[in-house]
Every structure is written in C-alpha cells, then in structure tokens.
XYZ file of C-alpha atoms in Angstrom:
463
model
C -38.201 -73.917 46.122
C -35.206 -75.007 48.106
C -35.258 -71.919 50.256
C -38.774 -72.523 51.570
C -39.050 -71.272 55.126
C -40.163 -73.934 57.613
C -40.167 -72.040 60.913
C -43.468 -70.803 62.345
C -42.198 -67.214 62.424
C -40.220 -65.354 59.784
C -36.435 -65.562 60.205
C -34.044 -62.696 59.610
C -33.224 -64.026 56.149
C -36.906 -64.402 55.340
C -37.520 -60.800 56.400
C -34.592 -59.645 54.228
C -36.044 -61.360 51.145
C -39.459 -59.910 51.921
C -37.885 -56.472 52.322
C -36.472 -56.611 48.782
C -39.760 -57.758 47.267
C -41.688 -55.145 49.232
C -39.218 -52.561 47.926
C -40.228 -53.409 44.367
C -43.964 -53.236 45.000
C -43.381 -50.019 46.970
C -41.592 -48.661 43.902
C -44.523 -49.580 41.701
C -47.018 -47.976 44.071
C -45.062 -44.766 44.523
C -44.405 -44.529 40.788
C -48.107 -44.665 39.925
C -49.303 -42.267 42.621
C -46.561 -39.699 42.018
C -47.720 -39.605 38.415
C -51.277 -38.855 39.491
C -50.274 -35.758 41.464
C -47.988 -34.538 38.669
C -50.587 -34.732 35.873
C -51.736 -31.076 35.989
C -48.110 -29.862 35.747
C -47.401 -32.246 32.872
C -50.559 -31.018 31.134
C -49.466 -27.389 31.542
C -45.986 -27.908 30.065
C -46.840 -30.338 27.270
C -50.258 -28.904 26.408
C -52.299 -32.096 26.748
C -56.101 -32.319 26.744
C -57.927 -34.246 29.489
C -58.416 -37.269 27.216
C -54.724 -37.275 26.277
C -53.647 -36.741 29.874
C -55.262 -39.940 31.089
C -53.175 -41.958 28.611
C -50.051 -41.205 30.665
C -51.573 -43.416 33.336
C -53.558 -45.742 31.056
C -50.616 -46.596 28.757
C -48.759 -47.953 31.775
C -51.790 -49.742 33.186
C -52.813 -51.382 29.920
C -49.376 -52.640 28.918
C -48.938 -53.845 32.488
C -52.298 -55.598 32.473
C -51.902 -56.953 28.950
C -48.508 -58.586 29.483
C -48.656 -59.569 33.135
C -50.096 -63.015 32.375
C -47.152 -63.609 30.076
C -44.960 -62.289 32.895
C -46.446 -64.772 35.334
C -45.909 -67.581 32.833
C -42.314 -66.489 32.250
C -41.686 -66.429 36.011
C -42.962 -70.003 36.357
C -40.957 -71.322 33.377
C -37.777 -69.247 33.199
C -37.148 -68.535 36.861
C -38.653 -65.971 39.191
C -35.387 -64.368 40.273
C -34.188 -63.988 36.672
C -37.426 -62.285 35.589
C -37.493 -60.032 38.633
C -33.939 -58.757 38.269
C -33.887 -58.500 34.466
C -37.086 -56.532 34.106
C -36.213 -54.287 37.044
C -33.358 -53.035 34.851
C -35.793 -52.259 32.006
C -38.097 -50.466 34.463
C -35.162 -48.339 35.592
C -34.095 -47.366 32.059
C -37.499 -46.388 30.694
C -38.528 -44.528 33.810
C -35.471 -42.368 33.198
C -36.456 -41.929 29.534
C -39.818 -40.516 30.575
C -38.062 -37.782 32.504
C -36.447 -36.492 29.296
C -39.682 -36.398 27.249
C -40.555 -33.123 25.504
C -43.576 -34.481 23.599
C -46.644 -36.190 24.978
C -46.259 -39.256 22.743
C -42.702 -39.866 23.979
C -43.904 -39.770 27.561
C -46.776 -42.142 26.790
C -44.432 -44.527 24.958
C -42.014 -44.550 27.916
C -44.903 -45.324 30.255
C -46.075 -48.132 27.975
C -42.681 -49.872 28.057
C -42.311 -49.256 31.793
C -45.676 -50.999 32.196
C -44.398 -54.019 30.270
C -41.381 -54.161 32.588
C -43.658 -54.066 35.633
C -45.785 -56.796 34.045
C -42.854 -59.201 34.170
C -41.337 -57.977 37.424
C -44.386 -57.878 39.712
C -45.795 -61.411 39.268
C -42.265 -62.745 39.645
C -41.953 -60.941 42.981
C -45.358 -62.030 44.246
C -44.793 -65.643 43.211
C -41.422 -65.621 45.015
C -43.417 -64.873 48.167
C -46.051 -67.527 47.537
C -43.440 -70.204 46.801
C -40.958 -69.222 49.522
C -43.365 -68.894 52.454
C -45.609 -71.922 53.163
C -49.384 -71.496 52.954
C -50.781 -70.586 56.340
C -49.705 -68.002 58.931
C -46.326 -67.212 57.331
C -47.624 -66.673 53.814
C -50.599 -64.693 55.079
C -48.319 -62.455 57.124
C -45.919 -61.968 54.201
C -48.757 -61.178 51.778
C -50.366 -58.684 54.136
C -47.027 -56.942 54.724
C -46.493 -56.964 50.951
C -49.956 -55.549 50.265
C -49.561 -52.980 53.044
C -46.247 -51.875 51.546
C -47.870 -51.477 48.131
C -50.637 -49.402 49.651
C -48.120 -47.381 51.661
C -46.067 -46.682 48.550
C -49.187 -45.529 46.766
C -50.039 -43.182 49.629
C -46.521 -41.849 50.212
C -46.177 -41.292 46.478
C -48.861 -38.629 46.651
C -46.766 -36.497 48.976
C -43.497 -37.343 47.254
C -45.083 -36.498 43.917
C -46.176 -33.144 45.277
C -42.701 -32.372 46.605
C -40.925 -33.427 43.422
C -43.414 -31.739 41.088
C -42.967 -28.503 43.017
C -39.321 -28.685 41.903
C -39.929 -30.092 38.414
C -42.368 -32.792 37.300
C -39.485 -34.620 35.574
C -38.204 -35.694 38.985
C -41.310 -37.860 39.265
C -39.583 -40.009 36.619
C -36.010 -39.624 37.812
C -36.677 -40.541 41.475
C -37.800 -44.118 40.632
C -34.503 -44.579 38.786
C -32.616 -44.029 42.052
C -34.947 -46.312 44.019
C -34.747 -49.004 41.306
C -30.961 -48.981 41.419
C -30.945 -49.559 45.188
C -33.474 -52.399 44.936
C -31.491 -53.969 42.090
C -28.332 -54.183 44.197
C -30.245 -55.734 47.116
C -32.106 -58.172 44.851
C -28.910 -59.530 43.313
C -27.469 -60.094 46.780
C -30.492 -61.463 48.636
C -33.073 -63.123 46.392
C -32.853 -66.929 46.471
C -31.979 -68.710 43.251
C -34.742 -70.917 41.938
C -34.913 -73.729 39.429
C -36.848 -72.919 36.236
C -39.508 -75.333 35.034
C -38.300 -78.599 33.588
C -40.257 -77.755 30.429
C -39.091 -74.268 29.430
C -39.387 -75.175 25.756
C -43.186 -75.330 25.957
C -43.192 -71.823 24.541
C -44.995 -68.618 25.305
C -48.358 -67.397 24.151
C -47.243 -64.142 22.537
C -50.345 -64.070 20.320
C -52.558 -64.290 23.375
C -50.694 -61.479 25.143
C -50.928 -59.184 22.108
C -54.612 -59.992 21.578
C -55.464 -59.317 25.211
C -53.531 -56.031 25.240
C -55.118 -54.867 21.977
C -58.557 -55.765 23.313
C -58.060 -53.715 26.474
C -56.635 -50.788 24.499
C -59.664 -50.730 22.205
C -62.155 -51.009 25.067
C -60.516 -48.202 27.037
C -60.104 -46.038 23.919
C -63.817 -46.538 23.198
C -64.734 -45.108 26.588
C -62.233 -42.230 26.478
C -63.106 -41.095 22.954
C -66.880 -41.534 23.295
C -67.560 -37.823 23.982
C -65.598 -36.729 20.881
C -66.616 -39.242 18.194
C -69.840 -40.536 16.687
C -71.805 -43.302 18.329
C -71.156 -45.472 15.265
C -67.392 -45.137 15.738
C -67.668 -45.894 19.445
C -69.772 -48.952 18.646
C -67.207 -50.128 16.084
C -64.213 -49.840 18.410
C -66.145 -51.340 21.301
C -67.195 -54.336 19.215
C -63.611 -54.633 17.992
C -62.407 -54.870 21.573
C -64.998 -57.531 22.407
C -64.143 -59.532 19.278
C -60.464 -59.489 20.249
C -61.395 -60.570 23.767
C -63.374 -63.487 22.326
C -60.410 -64.294 20.079
C -58.190 -64.342 23.164
C -60.442 -66.954 24.780
C -60.351 -69.091 21.613
C -56.564 -68.808 21.449
C -56.270 -69.906 25.074
C -58.433 -72.949 24.332
C -56.287 -74.091 21.418
C -52.710 -73.014 22.085
C -50.386 -75.609 23.612
C -49.031 -73.222 26.257
C -51.834 -70.765 27.094
C -51.302 -67.604 29.087
C -54.072 -68.758 31.354
C -55.436 -72.245 31.882
C -59.152 -71.578 31.510
C -59.907 -74.267 34.077
C -58.397 -71.963 36.694
C -61.384 -69.683 36.149
C -63.664 -72.311 37.666
C -62.328 -71.165 41.038
C -65.220 -68.911 42.072
C -63.258 -67.365 44.941
C -60.542 -66.362 42.481
C -63.102 -64.834 40.085
C -64.780 -62.928 42.901
C -61.430 -61.640 44.142
C -60.423 -60.434 40.684
C -63.722 -58.679 39.997
C -63.362 -57.059 43.401
C -59.824 -55.973 42.491
C -61.076 -54.323 39.269
C -63.719 -52.380 41.182
C -61.488 -51.448 44.131
C -58.592 -50.081 42.101
C -60.766 -48.675 39.322
C -62.815 -46.643 41.762
C -59.759 -45.332 43.586
C -57.744 -44.330 40.515
C -60.777 -42.566 39.074
C -61.300 -40.796 42.399
C -57.665 -39.678 42.550
C -57.795 -38.309 38.986
C -60.894 -36.226 39.725
C -59.616 -35.074 43.119
C -56.199 -33.947 41.878
C -57.682 -31.947 38.992
C -60.352 -30.496 41.288
C -57.901 -29.375 43.949
C -55.230 -28.005 41.622
C -57.243 -26.595 38.724
C -60.439 -25.416 40.427
C -59.333 -24.771 44.015
C -55.788 -23.756 42.966
C -54.033 -25.843 45.588
C -50.318 -26.409 45.062
C -48.892 -29.821 44.206
C -47.519 -30.157 47.747
C -50.818 -29.186 49.363
C -52.612 -31.733 47.189
C -50.124 -34.461 48.059
C -50.276 -33.734 51.782
C -54.075 -33.798 51.743
C -54.189 -37.128 49.932
C -51.498 -38.581 52.194
C -54.176 -39.117 54.843
C -55.300 -42.081 52.757
C -51.902 -43.568 53.652
C -53.322 -44.651 56.994
C -53.800 -47.976 55.211
C -50.042 -48.579 55.259
C -50.201 -48.672 59.068
C -53.465 -50.564 59.401
C -52.905 -53.195 56.681
C -50.078 -55.059 58.473
C -51.510 -54.535 61.981
C -55.313 -54.352 62.114
C -56.124 -56.328 58.946
C -54.394 -59.621 59.982
C -56.354 -59.631 63.224
C -59.628 -58.942 61.416
C -58.956 -61.654 58.807
C -58.206 -64.157 61.572
C -61.288 -63.158 63.517
C -63.869 -62.689 60.752
C -62.415 -64.220 57.564
C -61.404 -62.694 54.227
C -64.935 -62.375 52.864
C -66.293 -60.309 55.717
C -63.249 -58.053 55.823
C -63.436 -57.381 52.068
C -67.159 -56.649 52.394
C -66.462 -54.155 55.170
C -63.777 -52.510 53.053
C -66.163 -51.911 50.159
C -68.870 -50.564 52.472
C -66.363 -48.041 53.833
C -65.338 -47.131 50.274
C -68.966 -46.327 49.436
C -69.190 -44.118 52.523
C -65.901 -42.402 51.623
C -66.900 -41.495 48.079
C -70.347 -40.383 49.231
C -68.757 -38.172 51.907
C -66.541 -36.476 49.305
C -69.355 -35.915 46.809
C -70.425 -32.489 48.204
C -66.924 -31.244 47.193
C -66.097 -29.091 50.174
C -63.484 -26.373 49.770
C -61.571 -27.005 53.019
C -59.344 -29.850 54.109
C -61.488 -30.375 57.221
C -64.501 -31.046 55.010
C -62.548 -33.622 52.978
C -60.778 -35.337 55.883
C -63.546 -37.828 56.789
C -63.641 -39.104 53.198
C -59.854 -39.543 53.063
C -59.783 -41.383 56.407
C -62.618 -43.696 55.401
C -60.946 -44.438 52.075
C -57.640 -45.292 53.760
C -59.424 -47.676 56.115
C -61.342 -49.189 53.189
C -58.110 -49.945 51.348
C -56.552 -51.440 54.468
C -59.454 -53.850 54.792
C -59.943 -54.835 51.152
C -56.590 -54.877 49.352
C -54.666 -57.499 51.317
C -57.532 -59.981 51.748
C -58.311 -59.743 48.011
C -54.670 -60.657 47.316
C -54.911 -63.677 49.620
C -58.239 -64.822 48.137
C -56.839 -64.647 44.602
C -53.827 -66.876 45.338
C -54.912 -69.373 47.994
C -55.835 -72.935 47.034
C -53.846 -72.542 43.798
C -51.092 -75.087 43.090
C -47.488 -73.911 43.456
C -46.694 -74.285 39.750
C -49.556 -71.882 38.923
C -48.862 -69.254 41.578
C -47.209 -67.020 38.985
C -50.283 -67.381 36.788
C -52.684 -66.584 39.638
C -50.560 -63.575 40.580
C -50.610 -62.449 36.952
C -54.398 -62.742 36.719
C -54.771 -60.609 39.850
C -52.367 -57.973 38.565
C -54.192 -57.905 35.210
C -57.389 -57.176 37.097
C -55.769 -54.400 39.113
C -54.334 -52.735 36.017
C -57.353 -53.125 33.768
C -59.515 -51.790 36.580
C -57.187 -48.814 36.899
C -57.334 -48.025 33.173
C -61.075 -48.601 32.886
C -61.967 -46.526 35.948
C -59.739 -43.711 34.728
C -61.176 -43.911 31.203
C -64.772 -43.631 32.398
C -63.958 -40.686 34.655
C -61.998 -38.936 31.885
C -64.900 -39.455 29.481
C -67.350 -37.930 31.962
C -65.077 -34.920 32.547
C -64.429 -34.484 28.821
C -68.184 -34.498 28.137
C -68.529 -31.336 30.252
C -68.027 -28.047 28.421
C -65.765 -26.873 31.235
C -64.515 -28.301 34.491
C -66.945 -26.827 37.028
C -67.994 -28.173 40.409
C -70.924 -29.939 38.746
C -68.586 -31.528 36.201
C -66.266 -32.814 38.908
C -69.233 -34.061 40.915
C -70.451 -36.029 37.895
C -66.989 -37.563 37.632
C -67.135 -38.628 41.288
C -70.319 -40.614 40.670
C -68.169 -43.145 38.767
C -66.038 -44.346 41.728
C -69.115 -44.283 43.958
C -71.001 -46.568 41.574
C -67.982 -48.904 41.272
C -67.744 -49.199 45.071
C -71.450 -50.042 45.299
C -70.888 -52.815 42.749
C -67.949 -53.961 44.879
C -70.254 -54.368 47.870
C -72.572 -56.549 45.791
C -69.658 -58.705 44.579
C -68.271 -59.043 48.116
C -71.616 -60.321 49.425
C -70.832 -63.675 47.766
C -67.770 -64.086 49.971
C -69.846 -63.847 53.131
C -71.086 -67.406 52.616
C -67.607 -68.844 53.202
C -67.265 -70.075 56.822
C -64.667 -68.224 58.868
C -63.031 -71.501 59.807
C -62.040 -72.086 56.176
C -60.172 -68.806 55.886
C -56.422 -68.708 56.156
C -55.211 -67.774 59.615
C -53.480 -64.436 59.832
C -51.453 -65.094 62.963
C -47.717 -65.433 62.655
C-alpha cells in the first residue's frame, strides 16, 4: 500500500488511521457486550425462551463467522477502504432496524444482517492495519492497541448496556447507530485509498460462504435443540452440518477462487491460534450468558448493577496495550497465551461456587480480565504473522471466523445445558459454568504447543 508507514514509531497520521479502525472494532465489541446485558429485558418484553434468546447473539455470530472469509477475500480484491466504508453503512442501518423490532424473529433477522455487515467490515479494517504498518514493532504495537480496544469495547459495553437497558433495551440498538455515523465520517476523511487487486474478475466463492454458514447454523442448532428433540433428530442435523462442512472443503479444493487457500492451513501456528481463539471467546461468551442470567434472574440485580460488576473484566483494556507488549517481548507469544489460558481456568473455577456478593465474585472477574489481556492480542498476532501481504485479509477472516464460531458454539452449549434443567436454580447455573471452565482447560492444552517456539523468533513488541 502506498501509505505504508516507514518510521520506527507511529506518526500522527498513522495514529489517526489507527484511531478510526479501533473505533470500528470498539463498536463491534460494545455492540456484542451490550446485547449480552440486555438479554433478560428483551426476553421479558418479547417472551422468548432460553433457547430462542441465545439466537439473538448466535444469529449475529454465525452470519459474521460464515461470511467473514468472503469479506476478507472481498477486501483483498475490491479494496479494503471501499469494503470498510460500504459495510459500515449497512451495519448502521440494520442496527437501527433491530431497535424497532416487536417480534423475536425480526430482531434475530436484523442481527443476522448486521453480522454479515461486520463480516465484511472487520477483516477489511484488520487488513488495513497489517498492510499499512510494516511487520515488526509498529505492526505489533498497532495490533495490540487494536486488540486492546476491542477488549475495552467489550468490557465498557457491559456497563453501557446496563445503563441503556435501564432506560429501554431498544437503546442498545440505537446507540451503535450514533457511534457508526461518527466513525463513518472519520473513515471517509482519514482512511488511505488503496489499489484493489489486479485480478478482481477472479470471482467470489459465494457457494463456499453459503455452505460454511449453513454448516455452522446446523451444528449450533443441533446443540441448542438437543434438550428438546429426539436423539435421532439431533444426530440427523449434526450429521447434516458435518456433511456441509465436508462439502465446503471439497468446494474449496475445486473452485477457481476459494474463500480459503487450503495450503494456508499448513501453518501450524495459525491453526493453533485459531483453535485458541475458538476456546477463548467461546468460554467467555458462555460465561457472560450464564452470569447475566444468574445475576438478574436469580439474584435480582438490576441491569446497571450487572454491568458495573462485569465492568471489572475491562481491566484488560488497560493491560492489553501496556503490560502485554512487554510480556510478549520478554517471553514470546506462546508463553503469554499459555499464561492467559491458565488464568482463565482459575477465573472460571473461582466463580463456580456462585457467591451472592460482589466481593465473592471480584477475584474471578479480575482474573478473567487479566486472562483476556494476555491471550487476545498475542493470538491475533500469531494468526497473522508470517502470512503474505496479499493474504492478510484471508488470514484476518479465518481468525474472525474462529472468534465468531467459538462465540456461537460456546453460547449454544451453555444454553443447551441451562435448557436441560427443569428450572434455573443455582445447580443449573453451576452446570452451565462447567462449560467455559472445560473450554479454558482445553485452551491450556492447545497453548502448550506454542511453548516450543523460541522467544527469539517471536515478533518484538517494542515500538
């Protein structure tokens, strides 16, 4: 890209571009977390069951995850700035539509389309970073600030969601419209123009995108509906999802312009990072779903009290751009990710007794915030380093697919466990919390593989 920054430290212009891109990922983070806090209020007004309620989050996550590879491809071929700005407009419009919903299906549909918009917008933004800032200290610093902003948006969204839901849950949809409009104006003014690929006529793998999305929908639906349908029906839908996933792989082998070049999957560090992303986000989203329902429906906390309690996890937004770069430079990505998953295990285990006071929950929230600060940014770096520039959008899309599928899958498993209980008692919520704990333990096992990478081969985090 012609605007590639060459100085050792970020210039004012470079910071301005990063600010716009961080604004978009902040919007995505705050949008998702505000929704989590608002779910009990939405359930009360629209009369949704627990299984239906999770689709408000899952519809967004699955459409996001299903189309993000196509979004990454579109960014590489059609221009990153064009994709970022255009789909930000769609995000704005359908977020507003959700605020006017009076039926559950309308709300779910609005979330599904908003997820598609995010699927094109987010990889474009991330690939603007990875093609604007050279690999090394600058890119590492930009990615860690970017990841810290995403985490901060997620954390701040919990409080903002509580405040807005206390007024009316519809403001959880209207507020992102205002933020989107501000980011749109800044993006048009500041984002550098790029040159689309010289081969834009190669085409797009629409069939692959639809097959992947349908596969994920069936797999998640299998988990969610398992408590309410026969084992034969669950087996049928589960096999259907796996067949579609296999069909996706075959399509990618044969199509002239695949969503994902399967050779990219030979990068073991990339695979490890993406599996880690599935487990990290899946465990957290499942934990948030259980915690919000527990606090509001069993302990009768208000939306604001719930948001303020969960805001403690937002310590990651301070630590990610400050402590994490130093740790990555000193110990390497693999060791920092490993430490993050260990802390996540401790956090979920500490919350498992389900204390009734904030003081009893505080250690778990603090540990979880620190865990996110250590794991999220380094996973992002590991998933995009040593990938050629013309495939940065693809690598970004693969990572985002993992984040979103992990979110939907973790939420689906937790919802299925809660639905299986006759009523939501302390024991039922405790059973639900076993899911994120188990996912974090698996994350530790996955992260062990990264410990073999010498620290000297990790990307420096100074800058």
